Coordinates of C-alpha atoms in Angstrom, one line a residue:
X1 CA 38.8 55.8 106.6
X2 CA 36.3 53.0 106.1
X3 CA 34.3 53.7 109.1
X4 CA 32.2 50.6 108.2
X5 CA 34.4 47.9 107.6
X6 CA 36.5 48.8 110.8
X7 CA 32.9 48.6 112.9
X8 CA 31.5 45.5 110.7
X9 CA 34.7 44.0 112.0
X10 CA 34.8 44.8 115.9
X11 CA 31.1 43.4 115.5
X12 CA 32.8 40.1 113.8
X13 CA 35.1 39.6 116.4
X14 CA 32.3 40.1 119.2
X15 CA 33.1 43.4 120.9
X16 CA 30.6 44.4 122.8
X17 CA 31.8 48.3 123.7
X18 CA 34.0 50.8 122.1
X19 CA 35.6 53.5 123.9
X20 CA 36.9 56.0 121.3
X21 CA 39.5 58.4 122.5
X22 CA 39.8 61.3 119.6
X23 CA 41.9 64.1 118.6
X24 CA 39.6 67.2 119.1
X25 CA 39.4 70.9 118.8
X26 CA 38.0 73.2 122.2
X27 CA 35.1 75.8 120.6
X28 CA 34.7 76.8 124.0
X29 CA 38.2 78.3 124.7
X30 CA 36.9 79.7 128.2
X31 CA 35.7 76.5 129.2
X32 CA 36.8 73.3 127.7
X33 CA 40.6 73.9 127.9
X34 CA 43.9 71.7 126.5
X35 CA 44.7 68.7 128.5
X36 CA 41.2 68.5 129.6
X37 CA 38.8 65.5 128.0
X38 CA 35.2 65.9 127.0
X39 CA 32.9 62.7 127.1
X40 CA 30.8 64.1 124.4
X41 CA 26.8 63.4 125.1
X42 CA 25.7 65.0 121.7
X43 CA 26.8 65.0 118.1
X44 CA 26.0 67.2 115.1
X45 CA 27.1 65.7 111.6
X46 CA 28.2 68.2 108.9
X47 CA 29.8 65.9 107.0
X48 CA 26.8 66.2 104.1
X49 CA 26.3 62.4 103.5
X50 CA 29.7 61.4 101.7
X51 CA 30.6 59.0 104.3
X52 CA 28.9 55.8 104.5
X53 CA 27.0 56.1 107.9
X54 CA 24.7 53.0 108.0
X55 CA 25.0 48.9 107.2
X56 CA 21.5 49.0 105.7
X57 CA 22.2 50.3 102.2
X58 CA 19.6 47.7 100.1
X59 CA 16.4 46.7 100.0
X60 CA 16.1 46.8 104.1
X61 CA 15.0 50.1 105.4
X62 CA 16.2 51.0 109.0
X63 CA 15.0 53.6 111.0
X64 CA 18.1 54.1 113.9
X65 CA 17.0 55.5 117.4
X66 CA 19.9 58.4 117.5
X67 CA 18.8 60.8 120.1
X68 CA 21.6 60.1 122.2
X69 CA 24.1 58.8 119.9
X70 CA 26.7 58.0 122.6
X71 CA 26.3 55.3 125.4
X72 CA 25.1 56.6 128.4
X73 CA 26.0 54.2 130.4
X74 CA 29.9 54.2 129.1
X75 CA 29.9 58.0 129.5
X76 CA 28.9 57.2 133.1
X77 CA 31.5 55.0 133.6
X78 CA 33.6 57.9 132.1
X79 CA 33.1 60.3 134.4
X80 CA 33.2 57.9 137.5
X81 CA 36.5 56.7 136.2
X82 CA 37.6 60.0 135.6
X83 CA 37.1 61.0 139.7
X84 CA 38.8 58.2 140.6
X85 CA 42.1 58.8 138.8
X86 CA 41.7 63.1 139.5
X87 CA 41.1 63.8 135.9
X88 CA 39.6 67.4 134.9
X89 CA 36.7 66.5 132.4
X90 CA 33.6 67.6 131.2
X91 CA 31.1 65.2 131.8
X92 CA 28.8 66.4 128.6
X93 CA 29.2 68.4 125.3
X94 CA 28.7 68.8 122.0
X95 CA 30.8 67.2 119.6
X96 CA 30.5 68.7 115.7
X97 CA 31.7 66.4 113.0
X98 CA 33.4 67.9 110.0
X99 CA 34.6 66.0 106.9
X100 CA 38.4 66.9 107.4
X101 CA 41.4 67.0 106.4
X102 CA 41.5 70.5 106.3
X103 CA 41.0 72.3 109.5
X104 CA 38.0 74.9 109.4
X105 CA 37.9 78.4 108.1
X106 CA 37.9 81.0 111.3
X107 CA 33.8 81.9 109.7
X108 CA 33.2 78.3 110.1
X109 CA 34.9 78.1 113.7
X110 CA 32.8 81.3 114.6
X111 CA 29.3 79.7 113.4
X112 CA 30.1 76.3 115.6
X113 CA 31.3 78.6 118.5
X114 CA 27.7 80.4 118.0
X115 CA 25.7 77.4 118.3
X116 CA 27.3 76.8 121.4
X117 CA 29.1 73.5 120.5
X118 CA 31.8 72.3 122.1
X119 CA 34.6 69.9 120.5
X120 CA 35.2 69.4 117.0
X121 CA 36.7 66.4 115.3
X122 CA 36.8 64.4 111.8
X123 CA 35.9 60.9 113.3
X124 CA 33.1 60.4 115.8
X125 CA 30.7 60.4 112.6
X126 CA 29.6 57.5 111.2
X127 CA 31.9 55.8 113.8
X128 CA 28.7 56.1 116.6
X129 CA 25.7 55.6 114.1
X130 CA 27.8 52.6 112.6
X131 CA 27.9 51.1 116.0
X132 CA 24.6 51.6 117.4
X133 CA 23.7 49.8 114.0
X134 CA 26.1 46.7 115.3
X135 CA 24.9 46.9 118.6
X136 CA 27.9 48.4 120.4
X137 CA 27.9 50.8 122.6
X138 CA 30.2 53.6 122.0
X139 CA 31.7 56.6 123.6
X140 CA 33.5 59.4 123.0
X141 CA 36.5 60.6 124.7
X142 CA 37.5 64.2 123.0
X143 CA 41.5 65.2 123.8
X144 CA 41.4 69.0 122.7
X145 CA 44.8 69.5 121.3
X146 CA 44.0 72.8 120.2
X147 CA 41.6 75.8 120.0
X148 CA 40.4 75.7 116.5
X149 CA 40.8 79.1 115.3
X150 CA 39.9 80.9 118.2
X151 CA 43.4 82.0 118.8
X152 CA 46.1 83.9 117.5
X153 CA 48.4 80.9 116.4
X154 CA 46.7 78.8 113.2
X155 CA 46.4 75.5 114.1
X156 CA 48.4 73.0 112.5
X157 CA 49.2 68.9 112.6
X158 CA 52.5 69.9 114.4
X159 CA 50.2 71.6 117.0
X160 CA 47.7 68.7 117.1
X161 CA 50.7 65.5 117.2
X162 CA 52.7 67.7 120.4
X163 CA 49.3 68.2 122.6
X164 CA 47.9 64.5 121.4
X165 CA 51.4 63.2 122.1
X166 CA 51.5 64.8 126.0
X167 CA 47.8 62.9 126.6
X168 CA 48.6 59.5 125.1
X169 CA 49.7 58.3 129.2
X170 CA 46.6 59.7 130.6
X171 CA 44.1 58.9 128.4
X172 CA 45.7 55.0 128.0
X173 CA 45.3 54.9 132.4
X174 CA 41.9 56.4 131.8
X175 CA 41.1 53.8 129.4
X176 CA 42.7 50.8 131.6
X177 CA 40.8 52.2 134.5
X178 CA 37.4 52.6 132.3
X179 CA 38.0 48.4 131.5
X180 CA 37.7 47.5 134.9
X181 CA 34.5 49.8 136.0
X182 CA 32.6 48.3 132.9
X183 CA 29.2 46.2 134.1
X184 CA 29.5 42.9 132.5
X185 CA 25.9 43.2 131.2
X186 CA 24.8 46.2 129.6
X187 CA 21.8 48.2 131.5
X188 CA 21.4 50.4 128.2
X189 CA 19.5 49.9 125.2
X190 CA 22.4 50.4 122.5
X191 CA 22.6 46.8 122.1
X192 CA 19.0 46.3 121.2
X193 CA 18.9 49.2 119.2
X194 CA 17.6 48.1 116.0
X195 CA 15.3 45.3 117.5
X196 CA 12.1 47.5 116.5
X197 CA 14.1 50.0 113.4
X198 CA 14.0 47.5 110.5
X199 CA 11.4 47.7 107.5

């Protein structure tokens, strides 16, 4: 996926906010269950640096502010959405960031369910560094279609298409809903981000 060209071009056309539903996997079987959606407040990138994750690969150095690499404010807007249409959610957690496509080892699984992490996906990173580079703010909505390996059954694509396929309704409404709730001008700082980063 070319993470960067995809944002360089929603910053082309003028978008302003990104709401990224995902595909994720629970680590937290006993609390972050199938069907429910996580609006991720933290990430942590194992992806080792073979995706390109920032616009500022010359002679400019750029330091990005990234303690809270998803939009607050959209993740508010989340969660307030959320009540209104009854949706179970989890109004914070950890989302880990693996390179994909293979799923992970059940060691691997175990060490992220250790730290206490939440989701895991393939996508969120560079997707929200690349973004709070553009200016855009960005947020995460995590769909677990599965329980990693934290269960008997292995997971497979199968597995992840039927449980991503029975959310696609909600998480469109959710999305719909999220549009109308959005403040016209942005009360976060994602947008001016870089103002003070660039060397």
């Amino acid at each position: 996926i070319n993470y960067r060209a995809n944002i360089w071009g929603m910053k082309a056309l003028g978008v302003k906010r990104i709401i990224s539903p995902a595909a994720a996997g629970s680590l937290q079987p006993a609390k972050v269950k199938l069907g429910e959606f996580v609006f991720a407040d933290q990430l942590f990138d194992i992806t080792m640096g073979v995706r390109d994750d920032t616009f500022f690969d010359g002679r400019t150095i750029a330091h990005l502010p990234f303690a809270e690499p998803f939009c607050p404010e959209l993740r508010k807007v989340a969660v307030v959405t959320a009540a209104e249409v009854n949706y179970k959610v989890h109004d914070k957690g950890t989302y880990v960031c693996i390179n994909g496509p293979r799923f992970s080892t059940r060691a691997e699984s175990m060490f992220y369910h250790n730290q206490g992490w939440d989701v895991i996906g393939m996508t969120a990173y560079p997707e929200a560094a690349l973004a709070r580079e553009a200016g855009i703010c960005f947020v995460n909505i995590s769909m677990p279609t599965d329980y990693d390996v934290h269960s008997e059954e292995t997971v497979t694509h199968a597995m992840v298409l039927k449980t991503m396929s029975e959310n696609v309704d909600r998480v469109r409404k959710l999305t719909f809903e999220m549009i109308t709730n959005i403040p016209k001008d942005a009360s976060c700082d994602c947008q001016t981000a870089m103002k003070n980063g660039l060397f």
